[in-house]
PDB file of N, CA and C in Angstrom:
ATOM      1  N   UNK L 178       1.084 -10.194 -13.862  1.00  0.00           N
ATOM      2  CA  UNK L 178       0.860 -10.029 -12.431  1.00  0.00           C
ATOM      3  C   UNK L 178       0.934  -8.567 -12.006  1.00  0.00           C
ATOM      4  N   UNK L 179       1.819  -7.795 -12.649  1.00  0.00           N
ATOM      5  CA  UNK L 179       1.931  -6.385 -12.325  1.00  0.00           C
ATOM      6  C   UNK L 179       0.614  -5.659 -12.524  1.00  0.00           C
ATOM      7  N   UNK L 180      -0.139  -6.055 -13.567  1.00  0.00           N
ATOM      8  CA  UNK L 180      -1.435  -5.428 -13.814  1.00  0.00           C
ATOM      9  C   UNK L 180      -2.417  -5.746 -12.702  1.00  0.00           C
ATOM     10  N   UNK L 181      -2.325  -6.951 -12.149  1.00  0.00           N
ATOM     11  CA  UNK L 181      -3.195  -7.335 -11.039  1.00  0.00           C
ATOM     12  C   UNK L 181      -2.881  -6.490  -9.813  1.00  0.00           C
ATOM     13  N   UNK L 182      -1.590  -6.310  -9.533  1.00  0.00           N
ATOM     14  CA  UNK L 182      -1.205  -5.481  -8.388  1.00  0.00           C
ATOM     15  C   UNK L 182      -1.653  -4.034  -8.601  1.00  0.00           C
ATOM     16  N   UNK L 183      -1.493  -3.511  -9.816  1.00  0.00           N
ATOM     17  CA  UNK L 183      -1.929  -2.138 -10.114  1.00  0.00           C
ATOM     18  C   UNK L 183      -3.441  -2.018  -9.950  1.00  0.00           C
ATOM     19  N   UNK L 184      -4.184  -3.038 -10.372  1.00  0.00           N
ATOM     20  CA  UNK L 184      -5.645  -3.022 -10.224  1.00  0.00           C
ATOM     21  C   UNK L 184      -6.039  -3.050  -8.748  1.00  0.00           C
ATOM     22  N   UNK L 185      -5.341  -3.844  -7.951  1.00  0.00           N
ATOM     23  CA  UNK L 185      -5.604  -3.878  -6.507  1.00  0.00           C
ATOM     24  C   UNK L 185      -5.333  -2.517  -5.874  1.00  0.00           C
ATOM     25  N   UNK L 186      -4.219  -1.907  -6.247  1.00  0.00           N
ATOM     26  CA  UNK L 186      -3.896  -0.577  -5.731  1.00  0.00           C
ATOM     27  C   UNK L 186      -4.976   0.423  -6.124  1.00  0.00           C
ATOM     28  N   UNK L 187      -5.355   0.399  -7.378  1.00  0.00           N
ATOM     29  CA  UNK L 187      -6.365   1.324  -7.879  1.00  0.00           C
ATOM     30  C   UNK L 187      -7.678   1.151  -7.132  1.00  0.00           C
ATOM     31  N   UNK L 188      -8.061  -0.090  -6.901  1.00  0.00           N
ATOM     32  CA  UNK L 188      -9.295  -0.373  -6.178  1.00  0.00           C
ATOM     33  C   UNK L 188      -9.203   0.099  -4.726  1.00  0.00           C
ATOM     34  N   UNK L 189      -8.079  -0.163  -4.080  1.00  0.00           N
ATOM     35  CA  UNK L 189      -7.902   0.220  -2.679  1.00  0.00           C
ATOM     36  C   UNK L 189      -7.835   1.739  -2.515  1.00  0.00           C
ATOM     37  N   UNK L 190      -7.484   2.440  -3.595  1.00  0.00           N
ATOM     38  CA  UNK L 190      -7.302   3.884  -3.526  1.00  0.00           C
ATOM     39  C   UNK L 190      -8.413   4.670  -4.236  1.00  0.00           C
ATOM     40  N   UNK L 191      -9.527   4.006  -4.528  1.00  0.00           N
ATOM     41  CA  UNK L 191     -10.573   4.640  -5.346  1.00  0.00           C
ATOM     42  C   UNK L 191     -11.088   5.947  -4.747  1.00  0.00           C
ATOM     43  N   UNK L 192     -11.069   6.089  -3.441  1.00  0.00           N
ATOM     44  CA  UNK L 192     -11.584   7.314  -2.819  1.00  0.00           C
ATOM     45  C   UNK L 192     -10.472   8.192  -2.253  1.00  0.00           C
ATOM     46  N   UNK L 193      -9.228   7.928  -2.673  1.00  0.00           N
ATOM     47  CA  UNK L 193      -8.070   8.645  -2.143  1.00  0.00           C
ATOM     48  C   UNK L 193      -7.465   9.509  -3.242  1.00  0.00           C
ATOM     49  N   UNK L 194      -7.195  10.776  -2.914  1.00  0.00           N
ATOM     50  CA  UNK L 194      -6.536  11.676  -3.872  1.00  0.00           C
ATOM     51  C   UNK L 194      -5.049  11.334  -3.943  1.00  0.00           C
ATOM     52  N   UNK L 195      -4.507  11.321  -5.157  1.00  0.00           N
ATOM     53  CA  UNK L 195      -3.099  10.994  -5.369  1.00  0.00           C
ATOM     54  C   UNK L 195      -2.363  12.187  -5.960  1.00  0.00           C
ATOM     55  N   UNK L 196      -1.121  12.375  -5.516  1.00  0.00           N
ATOM     56  CA  UNK L 196      -0.254  13.392  -6.120  1.00  0.00           C
ATOM     57  C   UNK L 196       0.059  12.965  -7.547  1.00  0.00           C
ATOM     58  N   UNK L 197       0.467  13.898  -8.369  1.00  0.00           N
ATOM     59  CA  UNK L 197       0.771  13.597  -9.774  1.00  0.00           C
ATOM     60  C   UNK L 197       2.008  12.710  -9.927  1.00  0.00           C
ATOM     61  N   UNK L 198       2.846  12.627  -8.877  1.00  0.00           N
ATOM     62  CA  UNK L 198       4.051  11.798  -8.972  1.00  0.00           C
ATOM     63  C   UNK L 198       3.790  10.314  -8.745  1.00  0.00           C
ATOM     64  N   UNK L 199       2.570   9.940  -8.350  1.00  0.00           N
ATOM     65  CA  UNK L 199       2.262   8.536  -8.063  1.00  0.00           C
ATOM     66  C   UNK L 199       2.117   7.766  -9.376  1.00  0.00           C
ATOM     67  N   UNK L 200       2.890   6.682  -9.477  1.00  0.00           N
ATOM     68  CA  UNK L 200       2.881   5.826 -10.661  1.00  0.00           C
ATOM     69  C   UNK L 200       2.503   4.415 -10.206  1.00  0.00           C
ATOM     70  N   UNK L 201       1.258   4.001 -10.481  1.00  0.00           N
ATOM     71  CA  UNK L 201       0.784   2.702 -10.002  1.00  0.00           C
ATOM     72  C   UNK L 201       1.553   1.542 -10.617  1.00  0.00           C
ATOM     73  N   UNK L 202       1.996   1.677 -11.854  1.00  0.00           N
ATOM     74  CA  UNK L 202       2.776   0.596 -12.479  1.00  0.00           C
ATOM     75  C   UNK L 202       4.115   0.424 -11.766  1.00  0.00           C
ATOM     76  N   UNK L 203       4.760   1.537 -11.450  1.00  0.00           N
ATOM     77  CA  UNK L 203       6.031   1.475 -10.713  1.00  0.00           C
ATOM     78  C   UNK L 203       5.814   0.890  -9.328  1.00  0.00           C
ATOM     79  N   UNK L 204       4.750   1.314  -8.669  1.00  0.00           N
ATOM     80  CA  UNK L 204       4.434   0.777  -7.351  1.00  0.00           C
ATOM     81  C   UNK L 204       4.148  -0.718  -7.419  1.00  0.00           C
ATOM     82  N   UNK L 205       3.409  -1.134  -8.435  1.00  0.00           N
ATOM     83  CA  UNK L 205       3.079  -2.557  -8.543  1.00  0.00           C
ATOM     84  C   UNK L 205       4.348  -3.389  -8.714  1.00  0.00           C
ATOM     85  N   UNK L 206       5.337  -2.869  -9.417  1.00  0.00           N
ATOM     86  CA  UNK L 206       6.607  -3.589  -9.554  1.00  0.00           C
ATOM     87  C   UNK L 206       7.325  -3.674  -8.208  1.00  0.00           C
ATOM     88  N   UNK L 207       7.218  -2.626  -7.408  1.00  0.00           N
ATOM     89  CA  UNK L 207       7.846  -2.619  -6.084  1.00  0.00           C
ATOM     90  C   UNK L 207       7.160  -3.597  -5.131  1.00  0.00           C
ATOM     91  N   UNK L 208       5.923  -3.960  -5.441  1.00  0.00           N
ATOM     92  CA  UNK L 208       5.144  -4.841  -4.571  1.00  0.00           C
ATOM     93  C   UNK L 208       5.165  -6.299  -5.024  1.00  0.00           C
ATOM     94  N   UNK L 209       6.120  -6.649  -5.857  1.00  0.00           N
ATOM     95  CA  UNK L 209       6.307  -8.043  -6.286  1.00  0.00           C
ATOM     96  C   UNK L 209       6.415  -8.935  -5.056  1.00  0.00           C
ATOM     97  N   UNK L 210       5.627  -9.992  -5.014  1.00  0.00           N
ATOM     98  CA  UNK L 210       5.675 -10.933  -3.900  1.00  0.00           C
ATOM     99  C   UNK L 210       4.753 -10.585  -2.744  1.00  0.00           C
ATOM    100  N   UNK L 211       4.109  -9.435  -2.782  1.00  0.00           N
ATOM    101  CA  UNK L 211       3.159  -9.069  -1.737  1.00  0.00           C
ATOM    102  C   UNK L 211       1.814  -9.724  -2.047  1.00  0.00           C
ATOM    103  N   UNK L 212       1.112 -10.154  -1.023  1.00  0.00           N
ATOM    104  CA  UNK L 212      -0.228 -10.717  -1.214  1.00  0.00           C
ATOM    105  C   UNK L 212      -1.213  -9.576  -1.475  1.00  0.00           C
ATOM    106  N   UNK L 213      -2.421  -9.933  -1.894  1.00  0.00           N
ATOM    107  CA  UNK L 213      -3.455  -8.928  -2.096  1.00  0.00           C
ATOM    108  C   UNK L 213      -3.731  -8.139  -0.821  1.00  0.00           C
ATOM    109  N   UNK L 214      -3.792  -8.841   0.298  1.00  0.00           N
ATOM    110  CA  UNK L 214      -4.027  -8.168   1.582  1.00  0.00           C
ATOM    111  C   UNK L 214      -2.858  -7.242   1.926  1.00  0.00           C
ATOM    112  N   UNK L 215      -1.637  -7.683   1.627  1.00  0.00           N
ATOM    113  CA  UNK L 215      -0.460  -6.844   1.870  1.00  0.00           C
ATOM    114  C   UNK L 215      -0.531  -5.557   1.051  1.00  0.00           C
ATOM    115  N   UNK L 216      -0.957  -5.667  -0.194  1.00  0.00           N
ATOM    116  CA  UNK L 216      -1.046  -4.513  -1.092  1.00  0.00           C
ATOM    117  C   UNK L 216      -2.089  -3.516  -0.583  1.00  0.00           C
ATOM    118  N   UNK L 217      -3.221  -4.018  -0.139  1.00  0.00           N
ATOM    119  CA  UNK L 217      -4.254  -3.146   0.417  1.00  0.00           C
ATOM    120  C   UNK L 217      -3.727  -2.468   1.678  1.00  0.00           C
ATOM    121  N   UNK L 218      -2.982  -3.194   2.508  1.00  0.00           N
ATOM    122  CA  UNK L 218      -2.395  -2.622   3.717  1.00  0.00           C
ATOM    123  C   UNK L 218      -1.417  -1.499   3.366  1.00  0.00           C
ATOM    124  N   UNK L 219      -0.579  -1.708   2.352  1.00  0.00           N
ATOM    125  CA  UNK L 219       0.367  -0.676   1.910  1.00  0.00           C
ATOM    126  C   UNK L 219      -0.410   0.569   1.465  1.00  0.00           C
ATOM    127  N   UNK L 220      -1.467   0.372   0.687  1.00  0.00           N
ATOM    128  CA  UNK L 220      -2.268   1.503   0.203  1.00  0.00           C
ATOM    129  C   UNK L 220      -2.882   2.282   1.366  1.00  0.00           C
ATOM    130  N   UNK L 221      -3.426   1.574   2.319  1.00  0.00           N
ATOM    131  CA  UNK L 221      -4.044   2.233   3.474  1.00  0.00           C
ATOM    132  C   UNK L 221      -3.006   2.945   4.322  1.00  0.00           C
ATOM    133  N   UNK L 222      -1.854   2.300   4.498  1.00  0.00           N
ATOM    134  CA  UNK L 222      -0.789   2.898   5.293  1.00  0.00           C
ATOM    135  C   UNK L 222      -0.277   4.174   4.615  1.00  0.00           C
ATOM    136  N   UNK L 223      -0.099   4.127   3.310  1.00  0.00           N
ATOM    137  CA  UNK L 223       0.355   5.304   2.562  1.00  0.00           C
ATOM    138  C   UNK L 223      -0.654   6.444   2.707  1.00  0.00           C
ATOM    139  N   UNK L 224      -1.933   6.113   2.666  1.00  0.00           N
ATOM    140  CA  UNK L 224      -2.975   7.129   2.778  1.00  0.00           C
ATOM    141  C   UNK L 224      -2.965   7.801   4.151  1.00  0.00           C
ATOM    142  N   UNK L 225      -2.430   7.128   5.148  1.00  0.00           N
ATOM    143  CA  UNK L 225      -2.385   7.677   6.507  1.00  0.00           C
ATOM    144  C   UNK L 225      -1.102   8.455   6.809  1.00  0.00           C
ATOM    145  N   UNK L 226      -0.120   8.405   5.931  1.00  0.00           N
ATOM    146  CA  UNK L 226       1.181   9.020   6.211  1.00  0.00           C
ATOM    147  C   UNK L 226       1.073  10.518   6.506  1.00  0.00           C
ATOM    148  N   UNK L 227       0.347  11.252   5.672  1.00  0.00           N
ATOM    149  CA  UNK L 227       0.223  12.690   5.893  1.00  0.00           C
ATOM    150  C   UNK L 227      -0.412  12.975   7.248  1.00  0.00           C
ATOM    151  N   UNK L 228      -1.474  12.238   7.577  1.00  0.00           N
ATOM    152  CA  UNK L 228      -2.157  12.432   8.855  1.00  0.00           C
ATOM    153  C   UNK L 228      -1.202  12.183  10.023  1.00  0.00           C
ATOM    154  N   UNK L 229      -0.419  11.128   9.934  1.00  0.00           N
ATOM    155  CA  UNK L 229       0.551  10.840  10.999  1.00  0.00           C
ATOM    156  C   UNK L 229       1.535  12.001  11.176  1.00  0.00           C
ATOM    157  N   UNK L 230       2.026  12.526  10.042  1.00  0.00           N
ATOM    158  CA  UNK L 230       2.970  13.650  10.123  1.00  0.00           C
ATOM    159  C   UNK L 230       2.287  14.888  10.698  1.00  0.00           C
ATOM    160  N   UNK L 231       1.052  15.120  10.300  1.00  0.00           N
ATOM    161  CA  UNK L 231       0.318  16.313  10.718  1.00  0.00           C
ATOM    162  C   UNK L 231       0.056  16.331  12.221  1.00  0.00           C
ATOM    163  N   UNK L 232      -0.265  15.182  12.803  1.00  0.00           N
ATOM    164  CA  UNK L 232      -0.632  15.165  14.224  1.00  0.00           C
ATOM    165  C   UNK L 232       0.543  14.849  15.150  1.00  0.00           C
ATOM    166  N   UNK L 233       1.693  14.534  14.577  1.00  0.00           N
ATOM    167  CA  UNK L 233       2.854  14.204  15.411  1.00  0.00           C
ATOM    168  C   UNK L 233       3.170  15.367  16.356  1.00  0.00           C
ATOM    169  N   UNK L 234       3.229  15.062  17.614  1.00  0.00           N
ATOM    170  CA  UNK L 234       3.588  16.058  18.619  1.00  0.00           C
ATOM    171  C   UNK L 234       2.449  16.943  19.082  1.00  0.00           C
ATOM    172  N   UNK L 235       1.267  16.783  18.509  1.00  0.00           N
ATOM    173  CA  UNK L 235       0.124  17.598  18.925  1.00  0.00           C
ATOM    174  C   UNK L 235      -0.599  16.947  20.104  1.00  0.00           C
ATOM    175  N   UNK L 236      -1.192  17.785  20.910  1.00  0.00           N
ATOM    176  CA  UNK L 236      -2.001  17.270  22.018  1.00  0.00           C
ATOM    177  C   UNK L 236      -3.358  16.827  21.469  1.00  0.00           C
ATOM    178  N   UNK L 237      -4.110  16.108  22.282  1.00  0.00           N
ATOM    179  CA  UNK L 237      -5.450  15.664  21.870  1.00  0.00           C
ATOM    180  C   UNK L 237      -6.324  16.867  21.525  1.00  0.00           C
ATOM    181  N   UNK L 238      -6.222  17.916  22.312  1.00  0.00           N
ATOM    182  CA  UNK L 238      -7.019  19.119  22.057  1.00  0.00           C
ATOM    183  C   UNK L 238      -6.619  19.769  20.731  1.00  0.00           C
ATOM    184  N   UNK L 239      -5.335  19.835  20.451  1.00  0.00           N
ATOM    185  CA  UNK L 239      -4.859  20.414  19.182  1.00  0.00           C
ATOM    186  C   UNK L 239      -5.338  19.576  17.993  1.00  0.00           C
ATOM    187  N   UNK L 240      -5.347  18.268  18.169  1.00  0.00           N
ATOM    188  CA  UNK L 240      -5.824  17.381  17.092  1.00  0.00           C
ATOM    189  C   UNK L 240      -7.307  17.617  16.845  1.00  0.00           C
ATOM    190  N   UNK L 241      -8.087  17.766  17.905  1.00  0.00           N
ATOM    191  CA  UNK L 241      -9.525  18.025  17.761  1.00  0.00           C
ATOM    192  C   UNK L 241      -9.801  19.336  17.038  1.00  0.00           C
ATOM    193  N   UNK L 242      -8.898  20.292  17.154  1.00  0.00           N
ATOM    194  CA  UNK L 242      -9.072  21.612  16.545  1.00  0.00           C
ATOM    195  C   UNK L 242      -8.801  21.607  15.039  1.00  0.00           C
ATOM    196  N   UNK L 243      -8.147  20.562  14.533  1.00  0.00           N
ATOM    197  CA  UNK L 243      -7.811  20.518  13.106  1.00  0.00           C
ATOM    198  C   UNK L 243      -9.080  20.399  12.266  1.00  0.00           C
ATOM    199  N   UNK L 244      -9.087  21.107  11.156  1.00  0.00           N
ATOM    200  CA  UNK L 244     -10.244  21.054  10.259  1.00  0.00           C
ATOM    201  C   UNK L 244     -10.035  19.945   9.218  1.00  0.00           C
ATOM    202  N   UNK L 245     -11.123  19.560   8.580  1.00  0.00           N
ATOM    203  CA  UNK L 245     -11.046  18.525   7.546  1.00  0.00           C
ATOM    204  C   UNK L 245     -10.115  18.951   6.417  1.00  0.00           C
ATOM    205  N   UNK L 246     -10.134  20.233   6.082  1.00  0.00           N
ATOM    206  CA  UNK L 246      -9.262  20.736   5.009  1.00  0.00           C
ATOM    207  C   UNK L 246      -7.789  20.573   5.366  1.00  0.00           C
ATOM    208  N   UNK L 247      -7.472  20.742   6.646  1.00  0.00           N
ATOM    209  CA  UNK L 247      -6.087  20.599   7.091  1.00  0.00           C
ATOM    210  C   UNK L 247      -5.621  19.144   7.046  1.00  0.00           C
ATOM    211  N   UNK L 248      -6.564  18.227   7.085  1.00  0.00           N
ATOM    212  CA  UNK L 248      -6.223  16.807   7.140  1.00  0.00           C
ATOM    213  C   UNK L 248      -6.342  16.109   5.790  1.00  0.00           C
ATOM    214  N   UNK L 249      -6.901  16.798   4.811  1.00  0.00           N
ATOM    215  CA  UNK L 249      -7.114  16.202   3.500  1.00  0.00           C
ATOM    216  C   UNK L 249      -5.956  16.566   2.581  1.00  0.00           C
ATOM    217  N   UNK L 250      -5.086  15.620   2.326  1.00  0.00           N
ATOM    218  CA  UNK L 250      -3.919  15.866   1.484  1.00  0.00           C
ATOM    219  C   UNK L 250      -3.705  14.661   0.573  1.00  0.00           C
ATOM    220  N   UNK L 251      -3.354  14.884  -0.688  1.00  0.00           N
ATOM    221  CA  UNK L 251      -3.129  13.752  -1.597  1.00  0.00           C
ATOM    222  C   UNK L 251      -1.939  12.884  -1.152  1.00  0.00           C
ATOM    223  N   UNK L 252      -2.003  11.621  -1.494  1.00  0.00           N
ATOM    224  CA  UNK L 252      -0.939  10.671  -1.176  1.00  0.00           C
ATOM    225  C   UNK L 252       0.154  10.805  -2.236  1.00  0.00           C
ATOM    226  N   UNK L 253       1.401  10.843  -1.788  1.00  0.00           N
ATOM    227  CA  UNK L 253       2.532  11.005  -2.711  1.00  0.00           C
ATOM    228  C   UNK L 253       3.272   9.678  -2.901  1.00  0.00           C
ATOM    229  N   UNK L 254       4.131   9.654  -3.887  1.00  0.00           N
ATOM    230  CA  UNK L 254       4.966   8.479  -4.129  1.00  0.00           C
ATOM    231  C   UNK L 254       5.849   8.212  -2.908  1.00  0.00           C
ATOM    232  N   UNK L 255       6.325   9.275  -2.273  1.00  0.00           N
ATOM    233  CA  UNK L 255       7.125   9.128  -1.049  1.00  0.00           C
ATOM    234  C   UNK L 255       6.350   8.444   0.060  1.00  0.00           C
ATOM    235  N   UNK L 256       5.052   8.770   0.170  1.00  0.00           N
ATOM    236  CA  UNK L 256       4.202   8.113   1.169  1.00  0.00           C
ATOM    237  C   UNK L 256       4.142   6.613   0.900  1.00  0.00           C
ATOM    238  N   UNK L 257       4.023   6.245  -0.383  1.00  0.00           N
ATOM    239  CA  UNK L 257       3.977   4.824  -0.730  1.00  0.00           C
ATOM    240  C   UNK L 257       5.304   4.134  -0.422  1.00  0.00           C
ATOM    241  N   UNK L 258       6.399   4.784  -0.741  1.00  0.00           N
ATOM    242  CA  UNK L 258       7.714   4.183  -0.482  1.00  0.00           C
ATOM    243  C   UNK L 258       7.923   3.965   1.011  1.00  0.00           C
ATOM    244  N   UNK L 259       7.485   4.932   1.815  1.00  0.00           N
ATOM    245  CA  UNK L 259       7.586   4.781   3.264  1.00  0.00           C
ATOM    246  C   UNK L 259       6.683   3.648   3.751  1.00  0.00           C
ATOM    247  N   UNK L 260       5.485   3.549   3.189  1.00  0.00           N
ATOM    248  CA  UNK L 260       4.552   2.486   3.577  1.00  0.00           C
ATOM    249  C   UNK L 260       5.115   1.112   3.216  1.00  0.00           C
ATOM    250  N   UNK L 261       5.769   1.019   2.065  1.00  0.00           N
ATOM    251  CA  UNK L 261       6.362  -0.265   1.659  1.00  0.00           C
ATOM    252  C   UNK L 261       7.455  -0.675   2.635  1.00  0.00           C
ATOM    253  N   UNK L 262       8.219   0.285   3.134  1.00  0.00           N
ATOM    254  CA  UNK L 262       9.255  -0.024   4.129  1.00  0.00           C
ATOM    255  C   UNK L 262       8.633  -0.500   5.437  1.00  0.00           C
ATOM    256  N   UNK L 263       7.468   0.039   5.779  1.00  0.00           N
ATOM    257  CA  UNK L 263       6.801  -0.305   7.036  1.00  0.00           C
ATOM    258  C   UNK L 263       6.031  -1.623   6.964  1.00  0.00           C
ATOM    259  N   UNK L 264       5.491  -1.935   5.798  1.00  0.00           N
ATOM    260  CA  UNK L 264       4.619  -3.102   5.628  1.00  0.00           C
ATOM    261  C   UNK L 264       5.388  -4.219   4.926  1.00  0.00           C
ATOM    262  N   UNK L 265       5.732  -5.213   5.643  1.00  0.00           N
ATOM    263  CA  UNK L 265       6.515  -6.321   5.091  1.00  0.00           C
ATOM    264  C   UNK L 265       5.602  -7.353   4.429  1.00  0.00           C
ATOM    265  N   UNK L 266       6.190  -8.107   3.516  1.00  0.00           N
ATOM    266  CA  UNK L 266       5.458  -9.192   2.838  1.00  0.00           C
ATOM    267  C   UNK L 266       5.047 -10.242   3.862  1.00  0.00           C
ATOM    268  N   UNK L 267       3.840 -10.750   3.714  1.00  0.00           N
ATOM    269  CA  UNK L 267       3.393 -11.802   4.634  1.00  0.00           C
ATOM    270  C   UNK L 267       3.558 -13.191   4.022  1.00  0.00           C
ATOM    271  N   UNK L 268       3.868 -13.234   2.725  1.00  0.00           N
ATOM    272  CA  UNK L 268       4.022 -14.511   2.025  1.00  0.00           C
ATOM    273  C   UNK L 268       5.504 -14.769   1.785  1.00  0.00           C
ATOM    274  N   UNK L 269       5.948 -15.926   2.215  1.00  0.00           N
ATOM    275  CA  UNK L 269       7.357 -16.286   2.034  1.00  0.00           C
ATOM    276  C   UNK L 269       7.625 -16.702   0.588  1.00  0.00           C
ATOM    277  N   UNK L 270       8.886 -16.532   0.171  1.00  0.00           N
ATOM    278  CA  UNK L 270       9.297 -16.888  -1.184  1.00  0.00           C
ATOM    279  C   UNK L 270       8.998 -18.365  -1.482  1.00  0.00           C
ATOM    280  N   UNK L 271       9.220 -19.238  -0.506  1.00  0.00           N
ATOM    281  CA  UNK L 271       8.975 -20.669  -0.727  1.00  0.00           C
ATOM    282  C   UNK L 271       7.496 -20.946  -0.988  1.00  0.00           C
ATOM    283  N   UNK L 272       6.612 -20.196  -0.319  1.00  0.00           N
ATOM    284  CA  UNK L 272       5.175 -20.362  -0.549  1.00  0.00           C
ATOM    285  C   UNK L 272       4.798 -19.910  -1.952  1.00  0.00           C
ATOM    286  N   UNK L 273       5.415 -18.825  -2.424  1.00  0.00           N
ATOM    287  CA  UNK L 273       5.148 -18.354  -3.781  1.00  0.00           C
ATOM    288  C   UNK L 273       5.604 -19.381  -4.805  1.00  0.00           C
ATOM    289  N   UNK L 274       6.755 -19.967  -4.580  1.00  0.00           N
ATOM    290  CA  UNK L 274       7.269 -20.986  -5.499  1.00  0.00           C
ATOM    291  C   UNK L 274       6.342 -22.192  -5.541  1.00  0.00           C
ATOM    292  N   UNK L 275       5.863 -22.604  -4.369  1.00  0.00           N
ATOM    293  CA  UNK L 275       4.939 -23.736  -4.307  1.00  0.00           C
ATOM    294  C   UNK L 275       3.652 -23.404  -5.060  1.00  0.00           C
ATOM    295  N   UNK L 276       3.154 -22.193  -4.937  1.00  0.00           N
ATOM    296  CA  UNK L 276       1.954 -21.755  -5.654  1.00  0.00           C
ATOM    297  C   UNK L 276       2.204 -21.743  -7.160  1.00  0.00           C
ATOM    298  N   UNK L 277       3.342 -21.209  -7.588  1.00  0.00           N
ATOM    299  CA  UNK L 277       3.668 -21.172  -9.024  1.00  0.00           C
ATOM    300  C   UNK L 277       3.761 -22.586  -9.599  1.00  0.00           C
ATOM    301  N   UNK L 278       4.350 -23.498  -8.834  1.00  0.00           N
ATOM    302  CA  UNK L 278       4.452 -24.887  -9.269  1.00  0.00           C
ATOM    303  C   UNK L 278       3.050 -25.485  -9.438  1.00  0.00           C
ATOM    304  N   UNK L 279       2.166 -25.221  -8.488  1.00  0.00           N
ATOM    305  CA  UNK L 279       0.805 -25.728  -8.555  1.00  0.00           C
ATOM    306  C   UNK L 279       0.089 -25.176  -9.783  1.00  0.00           C
ATOM    307  N   UNK L 280       0.238 -23.884 -10.053  1.00  0.00           N
ATOM    308  CA  UNK L 280      -0.391 -23.244 -11.211  1.00  0.00           C
ATOM    309  C   UNK L 280       0.131 -23.899 -12.509  1.00  0.00           C
ATOM    310  N   UNK L 281       1.443 -24.094 -12.563  1.00  0.00           N
ATOM    311  CA  UNK L 281       2.035 -24.708 -13.768  1.00  0.00           C
ATOM    312  C   UNK L 281       1.515 -26.126 -13.984  1.00  0.00           C
ATOM    313  N   UNK L 282       1.321 -26.858 -12.895  1.00  0.00           N
ATOM    314  CA  UNK L 282       0.877 -28.242 -13.003  1.00  0.00           C
ATOM    315  C   UNK L 282      -0.622 -28.355 -13.257  1.00  0.00           C
ATOM    316  N   UNK L 283      -1.421 -27.563 -12.550  1.00  0.00           N
ATOM    317  CA  UNK L 283      -2.869 -27.726 -12.625  1.00  0.00           C
ATOM    318  C   UNK L 283      -3.603 -26.589 -13.320  1.00  0.00           C
ATOM    319  N   UNK L 284      -2.921 -25.441 -13.512  1.00  0.00           N
ATOM    320  CA  UNK L 284      -3.552 -24.292 -14.148  1.00  0.00           C
ATOM    321  C   UNK L 284      -4.392 -23.497 -13.154  1.00  0.00           C
ATOM    322  N   UNK L 285      -5.031 -22.487 -13.674  1.00  0.00           N
ATOM    323  CA  UNK L 285      -5.908 -21.652 -12.826  1.00  0.00           C
ATOM    324  C   UNK L 285      -7.170 -21.332 -13.618  1.00  0.00           C
ATOM    325  N   UNK L 286      -8.167 -20.856 -12.919  1.00  0.00           N
ATOM    326  CA  UNK L 286      -9.422 -20.528 -13.586  1.00  0.00           C
ATOM    327  C   UNK L 286      -9.565 -19.051 -13.762  1.00  0.00           C
TER     328      UNK L 286
END
């Protein structure tokens, strides 16, 4: 399952620059129990962290003055950790157990 989460992260981040400290396998372990949609949300939220920090406290005019180079920054492991704190799991543990039971009984394709 960790490989599936890492693949989802990789797919969601295909056009996003990552800092060298980002470890998708470690992140996928941290996302145990998150749905696919939750994982994509975490990836998108992490990608926005730098932008949020950059524009905090700026006026609309100051934000308009920012150049693309000023806004383009790689996503760090810290950005992901902050995003994980912000984005909660949408699937309850009981639902996961029910799904695992179904898979064990009927299998998957």
